[in-house]
PDB file of C-alpha atoms in Angstrom:
ATOM      1  CA  UNK U   1       6.341   1.115   1.723  1.00 68.00           C
ATOM      2  CA  UNK U   2       9.152   2.387   3.879  1.00 75.00           C
ATOM      3  CA  UNK U   3      12.146   0.156   4.514  1.00 87.00           C
ATOM      4  CA  UNK U   4      14.485   0.683   7.433  1.00 93.00           C
ATOM      5  CA  UNK U   5      17.751  -1.244   7.495  1.00 93.00           C
ATOM      6  CA  UNK U   6      20.251  -1.787  10.280  1.00 94.00           C
ATOM      7  CA  UNK U   7      23.150  -4.127  10.791  1.00 90.00           C
ATOM      8  CA  UNK U   8      22.298  -6.850  13.288  1.00 90.00           C
ATOM      9  CA  UNK U   9      25.321  -6.773  15.596  1.00 94.00           C
ATOM     10  CA  UNK U  10      27.964  -4.392  16.908  1.00 97.00           C
ATOM     11  CA  UNK U  11      30.666  -5.272  19.414  1.00 97.00           C
ATOM     12  CA  UNK U  12      32.735  -2.607  21.179  1.00 97.00           C
ATOM     13  CA  UNK U  13      35.139  -2.366  24.069  1.00 97.00           C
ATOM     14  CA  UNK U  14      34.073  -0.564  27.223  1.00 97.00           C
ATOM     15  CA  UNK U  15      35.121   3.090  27.071  1.00 97.00           C
ATOM     16  CA  UNK U  16      35.178   3.244  23.281  1.00 97.00           C
ATOM     17  CA  UNK U  17      32.586   5.034  21.160  1.00 97.00           C
ATOM     18  CA  UNK U  18      29.837   3.041  19.478  1.00 97.00           C
ATOM     19  CA  UNK U  19      28.271   4.055  16.192  1.00 98.00           C
ATOM     20  CA  UNK U  20      25.034   2.383  15.148  1.00 98.00           C
ATOM     21  CA  UNK U  21      23.894   3.026  11.596  1.00 97.00           C
ATOM     22  CA  UNK U  22      20.509   3.006   9.905  1.00 97.00           C
ATOM     23  CA  UNK U  23      19.331   3.635   6.361  1.00 96.00           C
ATOM     24  CA  UNK U  24      15.793   4.329   5.215  1.00 95.00           C
ATOM     25  CA  UNK U  25      14.081   4.660   1.880  1.00 92.00           C
ATOM     26  CA  UNK U  26      11.372   7.319   2.212  1.00 86.00           C
ATOM     27  CA  UNK U  27      12.960  10.730   1.823  1.00 80.00           C
ATOM     28  CA  UNK U  28       9.819  12.424   3.170  1.00 82.00           C
ATOM     29  CA  UNK U  29      10.278  10.862   6.611  1.00 81.00           C
ATOM     30  CA  UNK U  30       9.733  13.593   9.154  1.00 84.00           C
ATOM     31  CA  UNK U  31      10.760  12.128  12.499  1.00 90.00           C
ATOM     32  CA  UNK U  32      13.609   9.715  13.020  1.00 93.00           C
ATOM     33  CA  UNK U  33      13.986   7.847  16.292  1.00 94.00           C
ATOM     34  CA  UNK U  34      16.316   5.682  18.267  1.00 96.00           C
ATOM     35  CA  UNK U  35      14.826   3.224  20.743  1.00 95.00           C
ATOM     36  CA  UNK U  36      16.694   1.004  23.208  1.00 96.00           C
ATOM     37  CA  UNK U  37      15.510  -2.428  24.330  1.00 94.00           C
ATOM     38  CA  UNK U  38      17.209  -4.029  27.297  1.00 92.00           C
ATOM     39  CA  UNK U  39      16.840  -7.769  27.957  1.00 87.00           C
ATOM     40  CA  UNK U  40      13.353  -8.642  29.164  1.00 82.00           C
ATOM     41  CA  UNK U  41      12.038  -5.134  28.643  1.00 86.00           C
ATOM     42  CA  UNK U  42      10.055  -3.160  26.097  1.00 89.00           C
ATOM     43  CA  UNK U  43      11.371  -0.422  23.856  1.00 92.00           C
ATOM     44  CA  UNK U  44      12.438   2.840  25.441  1.00 91.00           C
ATOM     45  CA  UNK U  45      12.589   6.013  23.370  1.00 90.00           C
ATOM     46  CA  UNK U  46      16.165   7.302  23.629  1.00 93.00           C
ATOM     47  CA  UNK U  47      16.111  10.286  21.336  1.00 93.00           C
ATOM     48  CA  UNK U  48      14.680  11.570  18.098  1.00 92.00           C
ATOM     49  CA  UNK U  49      15.518  14.112  15.447  1.00 93.00           C
ATOM     50  CA  UNK U  50      13.400  16.157  13.080  1.00 91.00           C
ATOM     51  CA  UNK U  51      14.172  15.903   9.410  1.00 90.00           C
ATOM     52  CA  UNK U  52      15.139  19.591   9.240  1.00 91.00           C
ATOM     53  CA  UNK U  53      18.041  18.972  11.615  1.00 92.00           C
ATOM     54  CA  UNK U  54      21.320  17.281  10.838  1.00 94.00           C
ATOM     55  CA  UNK U  55      22.595  16.720  14.355  1.00 96.00           C
ATOM     56  CA  UNK U  56      21.292  16.404  17.874  1.00 95.00           C
ATOM     57  CA  UNK U  57      23.361  15.862  20.989  1.00 96.00           C
ATOM     58  CA  UNK U  58      22.091  14.671  24.356  1.00 92.00           C
ATOM     59  CA  UNK U  59      24.784  13.889  26.930  1.00 95.00           C
ATOM     60  CA  UNK U  60      26.654  10.814  25.627  1.00 96.00           C
ATOM     61  CA  UNK U  61      24.336  10.414  22.634  1.00 97.00           C
ATOM     62  CA  UNK U  62      24.843  12.108  19.277  1.00 97.00           C
ATOM     63  CA  UNK U  63      22.418  11.610  16.414  1.00 97.00           C
ATOM     64  CA  UNK U  64      23.559  12.465  12.904  1.00 97.00           C
ATOM     65  CA  UNK U  65      21.207  12.690   9.939  1.00 96.00           C
ATOM     66  CA  UNK U  66      22.336  12.719   6.324  1.00 95.00           C
ATOM     67  CA  UNK U  67      19.148  13.371   4.387  1.00 93.00           C
ATOM     68  CA  UNK U  68      20.824  13.164   1.005  1.00 93.00           C
ATOM     69  CA  UNK U  69      21.986   9.604   1.701  1.00 95.00           C
ATOM     70  CA  UNK U  70      18.946   8.768   3.900  1.00 94.00           C
ATOM     71  CA  UNK U  71      21.316   7.700   6.640  1.00 96.00           C
ATOM     72  CA  UNK U  72      20.853   8.052  10.375  1.00 96.00           C
ATOM     73  CA  UNK U  73      23.433   7.203  13.004  1.00 97.00           C
ATOM     74  CA  UNK U  74      23.581   7.027  16.780  1.00 98.00           C
ATOM     75  CA  UNK U  75      26.925   7.589  18.455  1.00 98.00           C
ATOM     76  CA  UNK U  76      27.345   6.585  22.090  1.00 98.00           C
ATOM     77  CA  UNK U  77      30.432   8.102  23.682  1.00 98.00           C
ATOM     78  CA  UNK U  78      32.326   6.278  26.437  1.00 97.00           C
ATOM     79  CA  UNK U  79      30.250   3.119  25.997  1.00 98.00           C
ATOM     80  CA  UNK U  80      29.509   1.244  29.211  1.00 97.00           C
ATOM     81  CA  UNK U  81      28.427  -2.342  29.845  1.00 95.00           C
ATOM     82  CA  UNK U  82      25.017  -0.958  30.785  1.00 94.00           C
ATOM     83  CA  UNK U  83      24.642   0.227  27.199  1.00 97.00           C
ATOM     84  CA  UNK U  84      24.474  -3.389  26.023  1.00 96.00           C
ATOM     85  CA  UNK U  85      21.028  -3.695  24.458  1.00 97.00           C
ATOM     86  CA  UNK U  86      19.221  -3.793  21.129  1.00 95.00           C
ATOM     87  CA  UNK U  87      18.929  -0.410  19.438  1.00 97.00           C
ATOM     88  CA  UNK U  88      16.071   0.202  17.020  1.00 95.00           C
ATOM     89  CA  UNK U  89      15.946   2.866  14.385  1.00 95.00           C
ATOM     90  CA  UNK U  90      12.455   4.037  13.426  1.00 93.00           C
ATOM     91  CA  UNK U  91      11.122   6.620  10.989  1.00 91.00           C
ATOM     92  CA  UNK U  92       7.773   8.320  10.679  1.00 87.00           C
ATOM     93  CA  UNK U  93       6.149  10.431   8.011  1.00 80.00           C
ATOM     94  CA  UNK U  94       3.596  12.926   9.234  1.00 74.00           C
ATOM     95  CA  UNK U  95       0.352  13.259   7.355  1.00 69.00           C
ATOM     96  CA  UNK U  96       0.036   9.507   7.063  1.00 64.00           C
ATOM     97  CA  UNK U  97      -0.894   6.893   9.629  1.00 67.00           C
ATOM     98  CA  UNK U  98       1.448   8.326  12.302  1.00 69.00           C
ATOM     99  CA  UNK U  99       2.800   4.829  12.849  1.00 77.00           C
ATOM    100  CA  UNK U 100       6.602   4.591  12.805  1.00 84.00           C
ATOM    101  CA  UNK U 101       8.398   1.986  10.710  1.00 88.00           C
ATOM    102  CA  UNK U 102      11.021   0.122  12.694  1.00 91.00           C
ATOM    103  CA  UNK U 103      14.263  -1.518  11.671  1.00 92.00           C
ATOM    104  CA  UNK U 104      15.198  -4.998  12.871  1.00 92.00           C
ATOM    105  CA  UNK U 105      17.424  -3.671  15.619  1.00 93.00           C
ATOM    106  CA  UNK U 106      21.175  -3.721  16.231  1.00 96.00           C
ATOM    107  CA  UNK U 107      22.456  -5.773  19.157  1.00 95.00           C
ATOM    108  CA  UNK U 108      25.191  -3.788  20.868  1.00 97.00           C
ATOM    109  CA  UNK U 109      27.589  -5.918  22.900  1.00 97.00           C
ATOM    110  CA  UNK U 110      29.978  -4.084  25.186  1.00 97.00           C
ATOM    111  CA  UNK U 111      32.870  -6.109  26.514  1.00 94.00           C
ATOM    112  CA  UNK U 112      35.454  -5.166  29.145  1.00 89.00           C
TER     113      UNK U 112
ATOM    114  CA  UNK F   1       9.252   2.071  34.398  1.00 67.00           C
ATOM    115  CA  UNK F   2       7.430   3.580  31.431  1.00 74.00           C
ATOM    116  CA  UNK F   3       3.913   3.730  32.871  1.00 92.00           C
ATOM    117  CA  UNK F   4       2.741   0.861  30.671  1.00 96.00           C
ATOM    118  CA  UNK F   5       2.306  -2.541  32.313  1.00 96.00           C
ATOM    119  CA  UNK F   6       1.630  -5.888  30.703  1.00 97.00           C
ATOM    120  CA  UNK F   7       0.487  -9.185  32.189  1.00 97.00           C
ATOM    121  CA  UNK F   8       1.398 -11.936  32.135  1.00 97.00           C
ATOM    122  CA  UNK F   9       5.103 -11.468  31.411  1.00 96.00           C
ATOM    123  CA  UNK F  10       5.426 -15.050  30.189  1.00 96.00           C
ATOM    124  CA  UNK F  11       2.792 -17.384  28.767  1.00 96.00           C
ATOM    125  CA  UNK F  12       2.987 -20.925  27.434  1.00 96.00           C
ATOM    126  CA  UNK F  13      -0.107 -22.203  25.728  1.00 93.00           C
ATOM    127  CA  UNK F  14      -1.176 -25.117  23.586  1.00 91.00           C
ATOM    128  CA  UNK F  15      -2.646 -24.644  20.150  1.00 90.00           C
ATOM    129  CA  UNK F  16      -6.168 -25.386  21.390  1.00 88.00           C
ATOM    130  CA  UNK F  17      -6.070 -23.040  24.369  1.00 89.00           C
ATOM    131  CA  UNK F  18      -7.716 -19.648  24.765  1.00 94.00           C
ATOM    132  CA  UNK F  19      -5.832 -16.987  26.672  1.00 96.00           C
ATOM    133  CA  UNK F  20      -5.718 -13.193  26.942  1.00 97.00           C
ATOM    134  CA  UNK F  21      -2.916 -10.661  27.228  1.00 98.00           C
ATOM    135  CA  UNK F  22      -3.543  -7.508  29.203  1.00 98.00           C
ATOM    136  CA  UNK F  23      -2.045  -4.051  28.900  1.00 98.00           C
ATOM    137  CA  UNK F  24      -2.657  -1.071  31.148  1.00 97.00           C
ATOM    138  CA  UNK F  25      -1.297   2.432  30.799  1.00 96.00           C
ATOM    139  CA  UNK F  26      -1.138   4.994  33.602  1.00 94.00           C
ATOM    140  CA  UNK F  27      -0.128   7.953  31.460  1.00 94.00           C
ATOM    141  CA  UNK F  28      -3.477   9.415  30.490  1.00 93.00           C
ATOM    142  CA  UNK F  29      -2.886   8.526  26.852  1.00 93.00           C
ATOM    143  CA  UNK F  30      -5.721   7.887  24.445  1.00 89.00           C
ATOM    144  CA  UNK F  31      -4.065   5.742  21.783  1.00 91.00           C
ATOM    145  CA  UNK F  32      -2.869   2.185  22.343  1.00 93.00           C
ATOM    146  CA  UNK F  33      -1.065  -0.318  20.138  1.00 93.00           C
ATOM    147  CA  UNK F  34      -0.225  -4.015  19.914  1.00 95.00           C
ATOM    148  CA  UNK F  35       3.053  -5.015  18.270  1.00 94.00           C
ATOM    149  CA  UNK F  36       4.570  -8.437  17.592  1.00 95.00           C
ATOM    150  CA  UNK F  37       8.326  -8.825  17.947  1.00 93.00           C
ATOM    151  CA  UNK F  38       9.810 -11.966  16.429  1.00 90.00           C
ATOM    152  CA  UNK F  39      13.470 -12.858  16.359  1.00 82.00           C
ATOM    153  CA  UNK F  40      15.430 -11.066  13.632  1.00 70.00           C
ATOM    154  CA  UNK F  41      12.312  -9.447  12.102  1.00 79.00           C
ATOM    155  CA  UNK F  42      11.215  -5.836  12.212  1.00 81.00           C
ATOM    156  CA  UNK F  43       8.657  -4.901  14.798  1.00 88.00           C
ATOM    157  CA  UNK F  44       5.224  -5.663  13.345  1.00 89.00           C
ATOM    158  CA  UNK F  45       2.286  -3.415  14.143  1.00 90.00           C
ATOM    159  CA  UNK F  46      -0.846  -5.471  14.756  1.00 92.00           C
ATOM    160  CA  UNK F  47      -3.573  -3.144  15.985  1.00 92.00           C
ATOM    161  CA  UNK F  48      -4.078   0.528  16.808  1.00 90.00           C
ATOM    162  CA  UNK F  49      -6.832   1.929  18.988  1.00 90.00           C
ATOM    163  CA  UNK F  50      -7.545   5.629  19.269  1.00 85.00           C
ATOM    164  CA  UNK F  51     -10.165   6.837  21.738  1.00 79.00           C
ATOM    165  CA  UNK F  52     -11.167   3.195  22.209  1.00 77.00           C
ATOM    166  CA  UNK F  53     -11.948   2.678  18.517  1.00 79.00           C
ATOM    167  CA  UNK F  54      -9.890   0.394  16.340  1.00 79.00           C
ATOM    168  CA  UNK F  55      -8.328   2.542  13.628  1.00 75.00           C
ATOM    169  CA  UNK F  56      -5.840   0.153  12.122  1.00 73.00           C
ATOM    170  CA  UNK F  57      -5.612  -3.584  11.698  1.00 73.00           C
ATOM    171  CA  UNK F  58      -2.556  -4.734   9.828  1.00 72.00           C
ATOM    172  CA  UNK F  59      -3.988  -7.874   8.229  1.00 83.00           C
ATOM    173  CA  UNK F  60      -3.717  -9.829  11.437  1.00 91.00           C
ATOM    174  CA  UNK F  61      -5.232 -13.360  11.465  1.00 92.00           C
ATOM    175  CA  UNK F  62      -8.577 -13.649  13.212  1.00 92.00           C
ATOM    176  CA  UNK F  63      -7.088 -15.932  15.866  1.00 95.00           C
ATOM    177  CA  UNK F  64      -5.901 -12.639  17.425  1.00 96.00           C
ATOM    178  CA  UNK F  65      -8.777 -10.533  18.702  1.00 94.00           C
ATOM    179  CA  UNK F  66      -8.160  -7.146  20.381  1.00 94.00           C
ATOM    180  CA  UNK F  67     -10.403  -5.410  22.852  1.00 95.00           C
ATOM    181  CA  UNK F  68     -10.147  -1.873  24.208  1.00 94.00           C
ATOM    182  CA  UNK F  69     -12.818  -1.329  26.889  1.00 93.00           C
ATOM    183  CA  UNK F  70     -11.473   2.111  27.875  1.00 92.00           C
ATOM    184  CA  UNK F  71      -8.526   4.332  27.122  1.00 91.00           C
ATOM    185  CA  UNK F  72      -6.378   2.792  29.882  1.00 95.00           C
ATOM    186  CA  UNK F  73      -6.792  -0.896  29.070  1.00 96.00           C
ATOM    187  CA  UNK F  74      -6.077  -3.026  26.038  1.00 97.00           C
ATOM    188  CA  UNK F  75      -6.470  -6.780  25.675  1.00 97.00           C
ATOM    189  CA  UNK F  76      -5.365  -9.276  23.078  1.00 97.00           C
ATOM    190  CA  UNK F  77      -7.479 -12.427  23.083  1.00 97.00           C
ATOM    191  CA  UNK F  78      -5.767 -15.495  21.678  1.00 96.00           C
ATOM    192  CA  UNK F  79      -7.318 -18.716  20.413  1.00 94.00           C
ATOM    193  CA  UNK F  80      -6.140 -21.665  18.307  1.00 93.00           C
ATOM    194  CA  UNK F  81      -2.704 -20.172  17.838  1.00 94.00           C
ATOM    195  CA  UNK F  82       0.093 -21.702  15.793  1.00 94.00           C
ATOM    196  CA  UNK F  83       3.707 -22.302  16.860  1.00 93.00           C
ATOM    197  CA  UNK F  84       4.825 -19.488  14.525  1.00 92.00           C
ATOM    198  CA  UNK F  85       2.813 -17.102  16.698  1.00 95.00           C
ATOM    199  CA  UNK F  86       5.417 -17.535  19.433  1.00 95.00           C
ATOM    200  CA  UNK F  87       6.940 -14.095  19.946  1.00 95.00           C
ATOM    201  CA  UNK F  88       7.198 -11.131  22.284  1.00 95.00           C
ATOM    202  CA  UNK F  89       3.964  -9.133  22.223  1.00 97.00           C
ATOM    203  CA  UNK F  90       4.456  -5.483  23.053  1.00 96.00           C
ATOM    204  CA  UNK F  91       1.851  -2.958  24.019  1.00 96.00           C
ATOM    205  CA  UNK F  92       2.452   0.762  23.568  1.00 94.00           C
ATOM    206  CA  UNK F  93       0.528   3.963  24.168  1.00 93.00           C
ATOM    207  CA  UNK F  94       0.755   7.550  23.008  1.00 90.00           C
ATOM    208  CA  UNK F  95      -0.939  10.834  23.789  1.00 88.00           C
ATOM    209  CA  UNK F  96      -2.911  10.670  20.588  1.00 73.00           C
ATOM    210  CA  UNK F  97      -2.728   8.785  17.358  1.00 65.00           C
ATOM    211  CA  UNK F  98      -0.976  11.813  15.899  1.00 64.00           C
ATOM    212  CA  UNK F  99       1.582  11.864  18.687  1.00 68.00           C
ATOM    213  CA  UNK F 100       4.875  10.451  17.581  1.00 68.00           C
ATOM    214  CA  UNK F 101       6.154   9.428  21.005  1.00 82.00           C
ATOM    215  CA  UNK F 102       5.140   5.916  21.928  1.00 88.00           C
ATOM    216  CA  UNK F 103       5.722   4.419  25.354  1.00 91.00           C
ATOM    217  CA  UNK F 104       6.165   0.658  25.443  1.00 93.00           C
ATOM    218  CA  UNK F 105       5.376  -1.939  28.061  1.00 95.00           C
ATOM    219  CA  UNK F 106       7.832  -4.745  28.888  1.00 94.00           C
ATOM    220  CA  UNK F 107       6.031  -7.267  26.713  1.00 95.00           C
ATOM    221  CA  UNK F 108       4.549 -10.732  27.122  1.00 97.00           C
ATOM    222  CA  UNK F 109       6.785 -13.570  25.962  1.00 95.00           C
ATOM    223  CA  UNK F 110       4.373 -16.061  24.344  1.00 96.00           C
ATOM    224  CA  UNK F 111       5.298 -19.632  23.520  1.00 96.00           C
ATOM    225  CA  UNK F 112       2.820 -21.770  21.604  1.00 95.00           C
ATOM    226  CA  UNK F 113       3.425 -25.498  21.914  1.00 92.00           C
TER     227      UNK F 113
END
């Protein structure tokens, strides 16, 4: 089955850019997502990208997709303390069960 | 606020207890999901309901029993759980099973003693 890998922790200084990386194994993945989970809360869909795109920008968020390397990244510009959370990468292949496969999540810690 | 609520938010239960988790969605969706989130493990899908019928059961032990009485409500009945079942249980909903956007509730933090 599909495997989705992420590093577990990332620490950045407030105001810097954060880059959270994700790799996946199924090259036929169609949708690729980033979810955010704040303490005590469920997952919130932040953004997603179709597999026929290589970049998507939404305000401070930039998603980059390298299909050849099966690598997805989320860049957060001007990172704020409110961005501290766990970020989950997820991928989905259409035509199957329509259930995304999630990574283990990357804990982003933003310090002053 | 995602439109998906879960109660209780926290639950402590003994291994011989019977309890139920409740999920309600106010989004008009017709697919609902139970996930288990354990520390340092990927999110595990447990059950999927579409139009109130169970369409997927990911080899979950029978001590977890789901119920979907209508498209807005989903329950997870728990009995004779084990300490390793302690986790955050998340409910999600989507417009249809083929819809790729899932909306999650805040979860129930379950501790089995």
